[in-house]
PDB file of C-alpha atoms in Angstrom:
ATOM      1  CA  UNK A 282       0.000   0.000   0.000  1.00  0.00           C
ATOM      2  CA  UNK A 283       1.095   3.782  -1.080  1.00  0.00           C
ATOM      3  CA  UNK A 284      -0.521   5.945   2.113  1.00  0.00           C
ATOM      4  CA  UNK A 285       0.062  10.190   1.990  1.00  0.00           C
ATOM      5  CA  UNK A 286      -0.393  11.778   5.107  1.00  0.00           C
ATOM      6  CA  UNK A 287      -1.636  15.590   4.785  1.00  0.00           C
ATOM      7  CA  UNK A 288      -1.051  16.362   8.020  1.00  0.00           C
ATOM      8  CA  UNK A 289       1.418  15.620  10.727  1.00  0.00           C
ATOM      9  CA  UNK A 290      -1.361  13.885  13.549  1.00  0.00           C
ATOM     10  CA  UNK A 291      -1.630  11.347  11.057  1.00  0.00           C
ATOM     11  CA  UNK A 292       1.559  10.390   9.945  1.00  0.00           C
ATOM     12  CA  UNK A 293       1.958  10.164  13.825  1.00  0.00           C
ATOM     13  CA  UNK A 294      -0.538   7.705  13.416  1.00  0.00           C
ATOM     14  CA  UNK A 295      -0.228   5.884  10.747  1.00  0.00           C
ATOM     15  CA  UNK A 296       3.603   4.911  12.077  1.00  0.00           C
ATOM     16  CA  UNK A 297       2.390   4.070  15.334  1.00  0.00           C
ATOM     17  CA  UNK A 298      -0.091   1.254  13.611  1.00  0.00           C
ATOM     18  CA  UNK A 299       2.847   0.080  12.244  1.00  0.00           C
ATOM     19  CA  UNK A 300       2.123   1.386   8.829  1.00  0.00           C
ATOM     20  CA  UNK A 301       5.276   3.658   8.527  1.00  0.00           C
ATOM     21  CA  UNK A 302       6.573   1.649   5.281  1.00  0.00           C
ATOM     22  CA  UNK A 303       3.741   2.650   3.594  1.00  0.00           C
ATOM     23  CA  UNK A 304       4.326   6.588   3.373  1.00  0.00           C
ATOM     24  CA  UNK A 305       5.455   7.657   0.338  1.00  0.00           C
ATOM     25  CA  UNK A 306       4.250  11.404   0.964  1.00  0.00           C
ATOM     26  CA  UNK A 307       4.075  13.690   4.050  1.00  0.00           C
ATOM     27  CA  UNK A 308       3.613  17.162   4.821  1.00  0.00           C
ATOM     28  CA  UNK A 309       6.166  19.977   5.160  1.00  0.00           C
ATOM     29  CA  UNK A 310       5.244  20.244   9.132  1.00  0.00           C
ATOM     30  CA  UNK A 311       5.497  16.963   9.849  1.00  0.00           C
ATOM     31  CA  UNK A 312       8.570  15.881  11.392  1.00  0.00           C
ATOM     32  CA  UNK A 313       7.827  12.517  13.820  1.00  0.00           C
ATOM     33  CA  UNK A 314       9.071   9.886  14.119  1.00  0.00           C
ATOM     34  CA  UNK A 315      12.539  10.754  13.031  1.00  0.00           C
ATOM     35  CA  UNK A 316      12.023   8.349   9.643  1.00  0.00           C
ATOM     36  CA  UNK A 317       9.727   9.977   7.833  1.00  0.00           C
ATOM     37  CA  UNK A 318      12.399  12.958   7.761  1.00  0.00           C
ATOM     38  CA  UNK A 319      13.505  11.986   3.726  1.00  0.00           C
ATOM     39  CA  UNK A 320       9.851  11.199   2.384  1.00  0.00           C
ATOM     40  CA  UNK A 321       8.737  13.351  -0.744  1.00  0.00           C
ATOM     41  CA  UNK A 322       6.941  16.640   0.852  1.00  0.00           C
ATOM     42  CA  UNK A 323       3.568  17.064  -0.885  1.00  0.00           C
ATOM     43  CA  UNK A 324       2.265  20.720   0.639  1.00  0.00           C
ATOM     44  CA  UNK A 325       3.514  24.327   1.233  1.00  0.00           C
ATOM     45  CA  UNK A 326       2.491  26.878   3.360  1.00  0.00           C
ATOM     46  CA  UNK A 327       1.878  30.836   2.595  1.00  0.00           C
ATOM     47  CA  UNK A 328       2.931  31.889   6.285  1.00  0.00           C
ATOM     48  CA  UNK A 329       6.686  32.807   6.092  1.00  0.00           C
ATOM     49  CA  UNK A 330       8.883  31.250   8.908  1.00  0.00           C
ATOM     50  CA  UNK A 331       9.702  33.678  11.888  1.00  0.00           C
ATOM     51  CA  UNK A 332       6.153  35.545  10.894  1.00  0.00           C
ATOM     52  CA  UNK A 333       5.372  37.449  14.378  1.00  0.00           C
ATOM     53  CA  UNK A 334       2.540  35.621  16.019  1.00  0.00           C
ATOM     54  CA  UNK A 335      -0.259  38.939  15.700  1.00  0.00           C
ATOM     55  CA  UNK A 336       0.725  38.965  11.814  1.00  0.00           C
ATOM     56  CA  UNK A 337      -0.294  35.138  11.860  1.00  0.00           C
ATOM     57  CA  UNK A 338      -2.920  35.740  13.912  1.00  0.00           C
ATOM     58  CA  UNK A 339      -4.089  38.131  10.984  1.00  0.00           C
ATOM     59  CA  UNK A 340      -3.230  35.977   7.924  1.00  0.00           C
ATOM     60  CA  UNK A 341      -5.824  33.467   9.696  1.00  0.00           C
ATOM     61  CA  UNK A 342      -8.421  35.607  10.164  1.00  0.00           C
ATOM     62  CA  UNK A 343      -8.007  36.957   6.988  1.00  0.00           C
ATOM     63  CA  UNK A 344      -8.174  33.254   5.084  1.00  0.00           C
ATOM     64  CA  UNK A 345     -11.295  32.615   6.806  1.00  0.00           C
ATOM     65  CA  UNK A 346     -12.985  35.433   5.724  1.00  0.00           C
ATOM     66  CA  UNK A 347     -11.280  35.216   1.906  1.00  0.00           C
ATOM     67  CA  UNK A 348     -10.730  32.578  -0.251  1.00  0.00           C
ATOM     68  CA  UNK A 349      -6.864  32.007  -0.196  1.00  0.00           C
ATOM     69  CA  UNK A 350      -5.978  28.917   1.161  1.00  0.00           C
ATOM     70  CA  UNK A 351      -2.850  28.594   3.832  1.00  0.00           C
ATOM     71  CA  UNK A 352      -2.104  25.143   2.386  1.00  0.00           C
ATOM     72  CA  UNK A 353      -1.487  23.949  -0.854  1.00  0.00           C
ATOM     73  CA  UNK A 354      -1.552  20.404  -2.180  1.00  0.00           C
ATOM     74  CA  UNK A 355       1.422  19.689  -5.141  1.00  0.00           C
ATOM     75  CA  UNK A 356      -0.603  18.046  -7.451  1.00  0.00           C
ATOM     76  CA  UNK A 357       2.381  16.950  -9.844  1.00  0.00           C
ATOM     77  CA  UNK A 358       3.854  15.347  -6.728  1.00  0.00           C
ATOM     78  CA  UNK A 359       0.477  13.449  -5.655  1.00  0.00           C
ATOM     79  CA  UNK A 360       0.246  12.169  -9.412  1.00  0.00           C
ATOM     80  CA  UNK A 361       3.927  11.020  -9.465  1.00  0.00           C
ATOM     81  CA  UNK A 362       3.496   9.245  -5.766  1.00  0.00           C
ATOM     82  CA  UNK A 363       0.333   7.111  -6.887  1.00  0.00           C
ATOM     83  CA  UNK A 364      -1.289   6.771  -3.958  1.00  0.00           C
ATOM     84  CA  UNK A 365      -3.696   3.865  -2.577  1.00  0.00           C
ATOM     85  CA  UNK A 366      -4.469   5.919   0.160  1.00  0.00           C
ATOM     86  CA  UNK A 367      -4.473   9.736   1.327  1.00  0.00           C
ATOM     87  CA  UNK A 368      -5.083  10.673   5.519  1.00  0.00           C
ATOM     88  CA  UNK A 369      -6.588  14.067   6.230  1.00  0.00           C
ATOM     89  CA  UNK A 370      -8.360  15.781   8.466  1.00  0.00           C
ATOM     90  CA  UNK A 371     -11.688  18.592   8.306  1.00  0.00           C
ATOM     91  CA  UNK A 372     -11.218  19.244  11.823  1.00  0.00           C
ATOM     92  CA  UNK A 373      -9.123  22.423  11.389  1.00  0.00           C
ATOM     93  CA  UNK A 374      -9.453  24.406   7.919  1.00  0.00           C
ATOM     94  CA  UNK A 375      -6.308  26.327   9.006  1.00  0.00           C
ATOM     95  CA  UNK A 376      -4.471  23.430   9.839  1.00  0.00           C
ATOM     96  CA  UNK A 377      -4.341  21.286   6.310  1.00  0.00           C
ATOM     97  CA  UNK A 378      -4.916  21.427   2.794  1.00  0.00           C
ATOM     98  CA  UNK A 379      -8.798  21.947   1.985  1.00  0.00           C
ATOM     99  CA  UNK A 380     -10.758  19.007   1.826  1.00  0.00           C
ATOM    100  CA  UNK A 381     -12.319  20.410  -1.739  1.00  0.00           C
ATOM    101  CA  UNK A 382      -8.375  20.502  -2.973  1.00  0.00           C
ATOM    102  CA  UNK A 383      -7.517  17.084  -1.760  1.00  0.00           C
ATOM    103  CA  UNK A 384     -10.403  15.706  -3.464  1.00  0.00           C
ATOM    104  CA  UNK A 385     -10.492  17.169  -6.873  1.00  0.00           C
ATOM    105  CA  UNK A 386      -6.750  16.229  -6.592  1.00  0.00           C
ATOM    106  CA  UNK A 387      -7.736  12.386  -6.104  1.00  0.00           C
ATOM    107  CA  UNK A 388     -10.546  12.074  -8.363  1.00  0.00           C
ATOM    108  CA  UNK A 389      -7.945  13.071 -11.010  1.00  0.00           C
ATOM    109  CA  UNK A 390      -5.697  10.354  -9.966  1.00  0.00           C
ATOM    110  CA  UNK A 391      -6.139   6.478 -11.950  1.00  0.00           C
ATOM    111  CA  UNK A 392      -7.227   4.276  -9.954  1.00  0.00           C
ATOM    112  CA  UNK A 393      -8.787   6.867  -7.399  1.00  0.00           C
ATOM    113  CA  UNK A 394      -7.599   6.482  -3.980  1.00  0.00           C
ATOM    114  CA  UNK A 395      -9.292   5.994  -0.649  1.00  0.00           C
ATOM    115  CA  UNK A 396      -9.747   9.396   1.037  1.00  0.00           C
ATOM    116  CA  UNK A 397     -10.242   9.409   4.789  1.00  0.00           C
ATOM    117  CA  UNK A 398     -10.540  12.477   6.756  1.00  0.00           C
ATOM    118  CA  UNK A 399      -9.597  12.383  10.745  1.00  0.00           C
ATOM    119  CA  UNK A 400     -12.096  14.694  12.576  1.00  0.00           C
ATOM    120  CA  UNK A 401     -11.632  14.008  16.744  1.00  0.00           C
ATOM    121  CA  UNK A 402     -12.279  16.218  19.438  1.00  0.00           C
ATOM    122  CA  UNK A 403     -11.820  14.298  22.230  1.00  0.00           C
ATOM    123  CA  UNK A 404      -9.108  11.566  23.471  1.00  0.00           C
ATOM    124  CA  UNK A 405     -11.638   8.672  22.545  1.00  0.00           C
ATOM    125  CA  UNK A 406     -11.961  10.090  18.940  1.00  0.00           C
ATOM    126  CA  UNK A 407      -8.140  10.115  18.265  1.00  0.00           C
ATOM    127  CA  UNK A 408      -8.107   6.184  19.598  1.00  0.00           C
ATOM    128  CA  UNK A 409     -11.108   6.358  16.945  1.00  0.00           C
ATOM    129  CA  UNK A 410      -9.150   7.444  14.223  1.00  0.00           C
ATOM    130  CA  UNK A 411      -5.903   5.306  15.194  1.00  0.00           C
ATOM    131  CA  UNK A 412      -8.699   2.335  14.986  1.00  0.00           C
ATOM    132  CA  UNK A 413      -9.926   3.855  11.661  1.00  0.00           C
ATOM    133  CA  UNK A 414      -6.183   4.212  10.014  1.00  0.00           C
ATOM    134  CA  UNK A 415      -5.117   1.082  10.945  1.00  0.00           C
ATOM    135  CA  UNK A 416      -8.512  -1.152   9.471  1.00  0.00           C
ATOM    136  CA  UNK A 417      -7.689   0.857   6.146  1.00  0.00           C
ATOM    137  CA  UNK A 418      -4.297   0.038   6.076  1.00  0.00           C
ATOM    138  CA  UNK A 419      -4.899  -3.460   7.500  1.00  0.00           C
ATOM    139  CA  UNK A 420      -3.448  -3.319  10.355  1.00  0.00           C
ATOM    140  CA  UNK A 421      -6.314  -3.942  12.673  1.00  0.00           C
ATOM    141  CA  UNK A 422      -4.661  -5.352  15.524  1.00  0.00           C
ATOM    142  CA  UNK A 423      -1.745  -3.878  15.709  1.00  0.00           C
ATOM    143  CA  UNK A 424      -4.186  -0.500  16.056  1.00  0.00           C
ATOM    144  CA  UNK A 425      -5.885  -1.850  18.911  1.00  0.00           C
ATOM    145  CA  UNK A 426      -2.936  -3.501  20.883  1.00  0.00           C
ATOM    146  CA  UNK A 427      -1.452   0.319  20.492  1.00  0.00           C
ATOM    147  CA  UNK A 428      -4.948   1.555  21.325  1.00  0.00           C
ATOM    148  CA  UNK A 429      -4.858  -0.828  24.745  1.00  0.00           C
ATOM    149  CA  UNK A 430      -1.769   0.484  25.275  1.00  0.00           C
ATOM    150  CA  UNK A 431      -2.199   3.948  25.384  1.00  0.00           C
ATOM    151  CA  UNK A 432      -5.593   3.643  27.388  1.00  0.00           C
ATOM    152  CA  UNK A 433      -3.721   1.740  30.213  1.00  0.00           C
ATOM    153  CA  UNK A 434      -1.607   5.111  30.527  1.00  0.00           C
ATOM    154  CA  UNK A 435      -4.320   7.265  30.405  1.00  0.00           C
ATOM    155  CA  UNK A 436      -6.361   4.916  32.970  1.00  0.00           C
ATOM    156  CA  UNK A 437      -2.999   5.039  35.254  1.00  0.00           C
ATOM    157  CA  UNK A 438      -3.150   8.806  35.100  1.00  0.00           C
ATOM    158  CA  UNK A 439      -6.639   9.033  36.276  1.00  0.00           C
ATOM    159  CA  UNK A 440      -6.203   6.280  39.236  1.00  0.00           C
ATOM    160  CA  UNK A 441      -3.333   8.465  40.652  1.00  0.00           C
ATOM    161  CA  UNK A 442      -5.862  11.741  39.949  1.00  0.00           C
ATOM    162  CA  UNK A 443      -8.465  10.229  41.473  1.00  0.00           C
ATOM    163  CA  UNK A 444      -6.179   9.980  44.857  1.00  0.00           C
ATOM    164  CA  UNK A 445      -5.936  13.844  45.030  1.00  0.00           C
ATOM    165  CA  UNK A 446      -7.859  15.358  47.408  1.00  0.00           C
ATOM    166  CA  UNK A 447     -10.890  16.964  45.735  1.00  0.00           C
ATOM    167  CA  UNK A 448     -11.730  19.873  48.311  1.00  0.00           C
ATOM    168  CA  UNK A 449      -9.710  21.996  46.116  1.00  0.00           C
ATOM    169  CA  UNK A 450      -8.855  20.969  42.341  1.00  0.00           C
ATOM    170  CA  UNK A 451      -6.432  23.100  40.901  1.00  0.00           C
ATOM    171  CA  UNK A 452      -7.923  25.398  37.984  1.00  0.00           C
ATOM    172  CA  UNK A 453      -5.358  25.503  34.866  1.00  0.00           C
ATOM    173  CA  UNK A 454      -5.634  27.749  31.717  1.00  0.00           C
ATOM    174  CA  UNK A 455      -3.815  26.130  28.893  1.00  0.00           C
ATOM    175  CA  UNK A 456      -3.178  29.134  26.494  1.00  0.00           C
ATOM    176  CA  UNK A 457      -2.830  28.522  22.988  1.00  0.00           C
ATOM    177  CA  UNK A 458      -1.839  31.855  21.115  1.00  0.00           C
ATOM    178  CA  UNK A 459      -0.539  34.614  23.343  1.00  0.00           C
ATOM    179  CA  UNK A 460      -0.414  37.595  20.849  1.00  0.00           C
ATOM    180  CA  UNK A 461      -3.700  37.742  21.047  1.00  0.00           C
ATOM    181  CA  UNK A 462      -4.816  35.575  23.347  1.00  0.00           C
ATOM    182  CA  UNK A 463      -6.836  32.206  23.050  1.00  0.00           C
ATOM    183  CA  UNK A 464      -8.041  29.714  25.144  1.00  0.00           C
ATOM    184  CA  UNK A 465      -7.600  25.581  24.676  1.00  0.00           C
ATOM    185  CA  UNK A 466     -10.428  23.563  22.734  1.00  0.00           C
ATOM    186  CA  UNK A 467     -11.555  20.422  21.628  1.00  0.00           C
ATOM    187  CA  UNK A 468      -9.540  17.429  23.807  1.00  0.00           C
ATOM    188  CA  UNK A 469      -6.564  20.002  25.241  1.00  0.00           C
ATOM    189  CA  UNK A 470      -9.401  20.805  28.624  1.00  0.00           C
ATOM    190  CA  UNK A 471     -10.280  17.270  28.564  1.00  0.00           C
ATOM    191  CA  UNK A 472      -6.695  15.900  29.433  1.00  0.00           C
ATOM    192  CA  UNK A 473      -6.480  18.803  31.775  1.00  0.00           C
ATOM    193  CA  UNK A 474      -9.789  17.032  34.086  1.00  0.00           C
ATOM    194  CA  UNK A 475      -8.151  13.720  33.391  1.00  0.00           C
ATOM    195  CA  UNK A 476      -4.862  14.896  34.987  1.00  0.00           C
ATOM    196  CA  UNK A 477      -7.219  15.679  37.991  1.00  0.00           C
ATOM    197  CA  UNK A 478      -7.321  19.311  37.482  1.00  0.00           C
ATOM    198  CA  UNK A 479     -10.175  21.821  36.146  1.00  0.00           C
ATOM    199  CA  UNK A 480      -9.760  24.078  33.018  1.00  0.00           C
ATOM    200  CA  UNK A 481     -10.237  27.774  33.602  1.00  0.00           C
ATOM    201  CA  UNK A 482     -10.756  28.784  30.001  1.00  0.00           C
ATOM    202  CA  UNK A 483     -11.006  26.222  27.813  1.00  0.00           C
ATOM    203  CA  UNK A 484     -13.967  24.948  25.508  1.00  0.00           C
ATOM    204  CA  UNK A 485     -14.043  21.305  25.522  1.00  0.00           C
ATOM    205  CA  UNK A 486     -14.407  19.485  22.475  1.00  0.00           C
ATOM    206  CA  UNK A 487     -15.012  23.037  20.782  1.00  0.00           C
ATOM    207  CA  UNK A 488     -12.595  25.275  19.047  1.00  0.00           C
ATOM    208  CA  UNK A 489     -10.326  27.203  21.084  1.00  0.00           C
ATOM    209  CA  UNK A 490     -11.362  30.907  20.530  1.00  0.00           C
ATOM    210  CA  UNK A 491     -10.315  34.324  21.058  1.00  0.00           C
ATOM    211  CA  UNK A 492      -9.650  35.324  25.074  1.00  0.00           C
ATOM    212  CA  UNK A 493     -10.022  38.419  26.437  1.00  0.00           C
ATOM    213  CA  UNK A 494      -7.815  39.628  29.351  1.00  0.00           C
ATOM    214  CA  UNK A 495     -10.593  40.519  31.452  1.00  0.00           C
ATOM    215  CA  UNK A 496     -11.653  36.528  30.933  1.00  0.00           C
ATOM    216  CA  UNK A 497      -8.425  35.728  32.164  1.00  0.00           C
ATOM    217  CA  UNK A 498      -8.799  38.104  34.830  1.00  0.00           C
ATOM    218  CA  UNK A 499     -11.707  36.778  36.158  1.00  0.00           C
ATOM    219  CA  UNK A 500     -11.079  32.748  35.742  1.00  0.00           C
ATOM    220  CA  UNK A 501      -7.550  34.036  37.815  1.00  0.00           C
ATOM    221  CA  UNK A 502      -5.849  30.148  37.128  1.00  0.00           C
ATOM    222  CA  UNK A 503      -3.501  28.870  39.900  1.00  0.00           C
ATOM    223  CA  UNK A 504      -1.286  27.694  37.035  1.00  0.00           C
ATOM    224  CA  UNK A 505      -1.117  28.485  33.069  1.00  0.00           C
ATOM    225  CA  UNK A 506       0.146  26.450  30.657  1.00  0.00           C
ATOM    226  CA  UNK A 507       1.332  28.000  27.564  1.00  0.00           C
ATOM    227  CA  UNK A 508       1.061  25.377  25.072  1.00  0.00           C
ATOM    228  CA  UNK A 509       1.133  27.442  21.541  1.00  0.00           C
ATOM    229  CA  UNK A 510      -0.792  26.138  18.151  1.00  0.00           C
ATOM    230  CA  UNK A 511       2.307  25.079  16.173  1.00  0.00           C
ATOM    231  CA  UNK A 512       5.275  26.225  18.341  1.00  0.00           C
ATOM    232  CA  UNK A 513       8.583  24.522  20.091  1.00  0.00           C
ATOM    233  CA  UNK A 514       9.654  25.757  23.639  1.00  0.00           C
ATOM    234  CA  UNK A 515      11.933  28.434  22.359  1.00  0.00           C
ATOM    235  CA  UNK A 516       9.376  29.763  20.251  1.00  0.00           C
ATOM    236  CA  UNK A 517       6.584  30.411  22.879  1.00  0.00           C
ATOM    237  CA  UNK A 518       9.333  31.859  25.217  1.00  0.00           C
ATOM    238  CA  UNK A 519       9.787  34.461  23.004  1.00  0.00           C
ATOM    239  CA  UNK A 520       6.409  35.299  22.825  1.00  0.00           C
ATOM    240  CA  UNK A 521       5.814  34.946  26.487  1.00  0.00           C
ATOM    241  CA  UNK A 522       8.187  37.815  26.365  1.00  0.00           C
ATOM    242  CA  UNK A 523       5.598  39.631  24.743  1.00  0.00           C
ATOM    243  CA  UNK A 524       3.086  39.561  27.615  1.00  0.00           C
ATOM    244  CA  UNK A 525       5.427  39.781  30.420  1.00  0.00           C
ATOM    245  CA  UNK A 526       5.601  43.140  30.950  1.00  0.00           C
ATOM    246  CA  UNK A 527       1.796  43.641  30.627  1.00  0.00           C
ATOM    247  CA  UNK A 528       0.373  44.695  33.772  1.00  0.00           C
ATOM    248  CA  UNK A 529      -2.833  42.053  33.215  1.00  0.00           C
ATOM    249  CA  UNK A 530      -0.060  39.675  32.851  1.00  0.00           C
ATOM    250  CA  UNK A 531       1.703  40.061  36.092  1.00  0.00           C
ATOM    251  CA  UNK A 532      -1.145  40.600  37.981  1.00  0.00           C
ATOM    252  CA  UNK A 533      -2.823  36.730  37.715  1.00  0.00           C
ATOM    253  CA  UNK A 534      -2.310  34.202  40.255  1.00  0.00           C
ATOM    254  CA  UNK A 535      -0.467  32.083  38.343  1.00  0.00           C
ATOM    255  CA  UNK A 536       2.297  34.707  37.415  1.00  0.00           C
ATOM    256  CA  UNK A 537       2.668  35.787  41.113  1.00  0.00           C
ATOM    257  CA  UNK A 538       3.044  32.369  42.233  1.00  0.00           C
ATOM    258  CA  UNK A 539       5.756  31.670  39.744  1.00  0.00           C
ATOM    259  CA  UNK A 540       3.198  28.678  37.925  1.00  0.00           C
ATOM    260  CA  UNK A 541       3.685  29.026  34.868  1.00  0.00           C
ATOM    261  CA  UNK A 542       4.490  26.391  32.512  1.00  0.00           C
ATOM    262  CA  UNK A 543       5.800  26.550  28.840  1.00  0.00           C
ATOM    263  CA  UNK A 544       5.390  22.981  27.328  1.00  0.00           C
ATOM    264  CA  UNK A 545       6.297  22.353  23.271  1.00  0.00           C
ATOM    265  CA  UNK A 546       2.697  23.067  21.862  1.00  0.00           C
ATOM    266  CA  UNK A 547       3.648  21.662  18.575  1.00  0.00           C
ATOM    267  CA  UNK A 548       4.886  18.170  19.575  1.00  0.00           C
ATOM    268  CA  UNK A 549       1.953  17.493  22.228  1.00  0.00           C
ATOM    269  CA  UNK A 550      -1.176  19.170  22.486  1.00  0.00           C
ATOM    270  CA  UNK A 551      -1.795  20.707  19.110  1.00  0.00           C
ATOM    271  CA  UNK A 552      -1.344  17.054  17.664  1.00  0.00           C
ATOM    272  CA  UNK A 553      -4.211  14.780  17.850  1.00  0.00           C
ATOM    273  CA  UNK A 554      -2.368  11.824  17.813  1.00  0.00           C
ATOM    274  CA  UNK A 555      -0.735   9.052  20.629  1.00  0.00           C
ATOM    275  CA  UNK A 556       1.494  11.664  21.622  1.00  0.00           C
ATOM    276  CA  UNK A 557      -1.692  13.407  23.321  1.00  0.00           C
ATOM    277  CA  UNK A 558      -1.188  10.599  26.150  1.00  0.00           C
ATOM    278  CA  UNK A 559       2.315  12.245  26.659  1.00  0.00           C
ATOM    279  CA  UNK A 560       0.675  15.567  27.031  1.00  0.00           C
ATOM    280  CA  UNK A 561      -2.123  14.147  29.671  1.00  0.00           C
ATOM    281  CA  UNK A 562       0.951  12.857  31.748  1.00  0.00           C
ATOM    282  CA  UNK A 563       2.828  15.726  31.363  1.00  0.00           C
ATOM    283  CA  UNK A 564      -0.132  18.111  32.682  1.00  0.00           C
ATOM    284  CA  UNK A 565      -0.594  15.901  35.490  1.00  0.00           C
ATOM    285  CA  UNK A 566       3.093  16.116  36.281  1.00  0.00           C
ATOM    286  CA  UNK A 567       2.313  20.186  36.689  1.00  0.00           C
ATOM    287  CA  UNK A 568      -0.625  19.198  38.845  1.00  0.00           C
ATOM    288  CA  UNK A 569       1.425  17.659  41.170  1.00  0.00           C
ATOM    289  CA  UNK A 570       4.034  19.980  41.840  1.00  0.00           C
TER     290      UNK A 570
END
């Protein structure tokens, strides 16, 4: 089987089902596990490296509002690679190639290939989708043995959570775009009440959206998380930088106390793949500082 991954979630996915000798495509962004690194890249992005965060913040807005797309799909590429089989996702327009691209791409292509789209937005849904990947590429069991794995880490987590005293859960804001702000979505406020702890901000299994400071202000976390959309450590350090000096900013809880916590967005929580169990333990590591 010839599998193209559109986006990096599922190329996590597909090579933890044991289907990594099956890419023959990935995307520019995605960069785990360390094998895929010399696959043929079949998409480009519009947003320049080192763009400051508002400015992105700005080219998204303005995409959604417009018809230029963020992504595009390299059709020549696609035709050349031949694939059975191409993963994507309709969870995030921002965050891939359009779905009406990737399809008039593929119905182009002789013989057509299978088109799945991953759409979770909640830890069950991305063991869905690792089910899902792994009957298409027949790998059924290995899905669900990796499936059972990950479960009996997440069911681990919430034993030792469930030992925490409960006068008092810790409330945690898990930021995910400083300049401006915006809250967690979809499965990031979910791992947070797995980890034992209660989300300030978030919208589970929603969107993230747009956070005002006087939100912030009155939710008053005892710990943020800055986990950016898309961004390494060093990254979201530099825009923490940004916010520092803001009076709003050093008048929370959470700054005072010295609780905050920048964790590599990119690589965990903006990823709906297995490496989301990695961000539930590392949140409940936080917890029990």
């Amino acid at each position: 089987m010839r599998v193209i991954s559109l986006l990096p979630s599922a190329t996590e996915i597909i090579c933890s089902v044991g289907g990594e000798a099956y890419l023959v495509g990935v995307t520019h962004e995605c960069d785990y596990p360390a094998g895929i690194n010399d696959l043929p890249v079949v998409t480009e992005s519009i947003v320049p490296k080192g763009m400051a965060s508002k400015d992105i913040d700005q080219l998204v807005s303005d995409h959604l509002t417009g018809t230029n797309a963020l992504y595009s799909l390299d059709e020549s590429m696609v035709q050349a690679l031949k694939p059975d089989l191409i993963v994507s996702q309709s969870l995030c327009e921002v965050c891939a190639v359009a779905a009406n691209e990737i399809e008039h791409v593929a119905l182009d292509l002789d013989p057509v290939p299978q088109v799945i789209n991953l759409e979770p937005s909640s830890l069950g849904d991305v063991f869905q989708t690792m089910r899902q990947v792994g009957n298409a590429i027949g790998h059924t069991d290995a899905a669900r043995e990796t499936v059972d794995k990950l479960q009996a880490r997440v069911d681990a987590v919430k034993q030792a959570s469930n030992q925490i005293a409960t006068t008092h859960k810790q409330s945690v804001a898990v930021l995910e775009w400083l300049d401006p702000l915006f809250s967690s979505g979809h499965w990031t406020p979910e791992l947070v009440q797995l980890a034992g702890g209660v989300e300030a901000t978030g919208n589970i299994f929603q969107p993230s959206t747009r956070l005002s400071w006087e939100a912030l202000h009155h939710a008053d976390p005892d710990i943020i998380v800055i986990a950016l959309c898309g961004f390494d450590v060093d990254r979201s350090r530099l825009d923490l930088a940004l916010v520092e000096p803001r009076l709003e900013w050093r008048s929370l809880r959470a700054v005072r106390n010295n609780n905050i916590h920048v964790v590599d967005g990119n690589a965990y929580f903006s990823r709906p793949g297995p490496r989301l169990v990695d961000s539930l333990e590392l949140v409940a590591d936080i917890l029990r500082r």
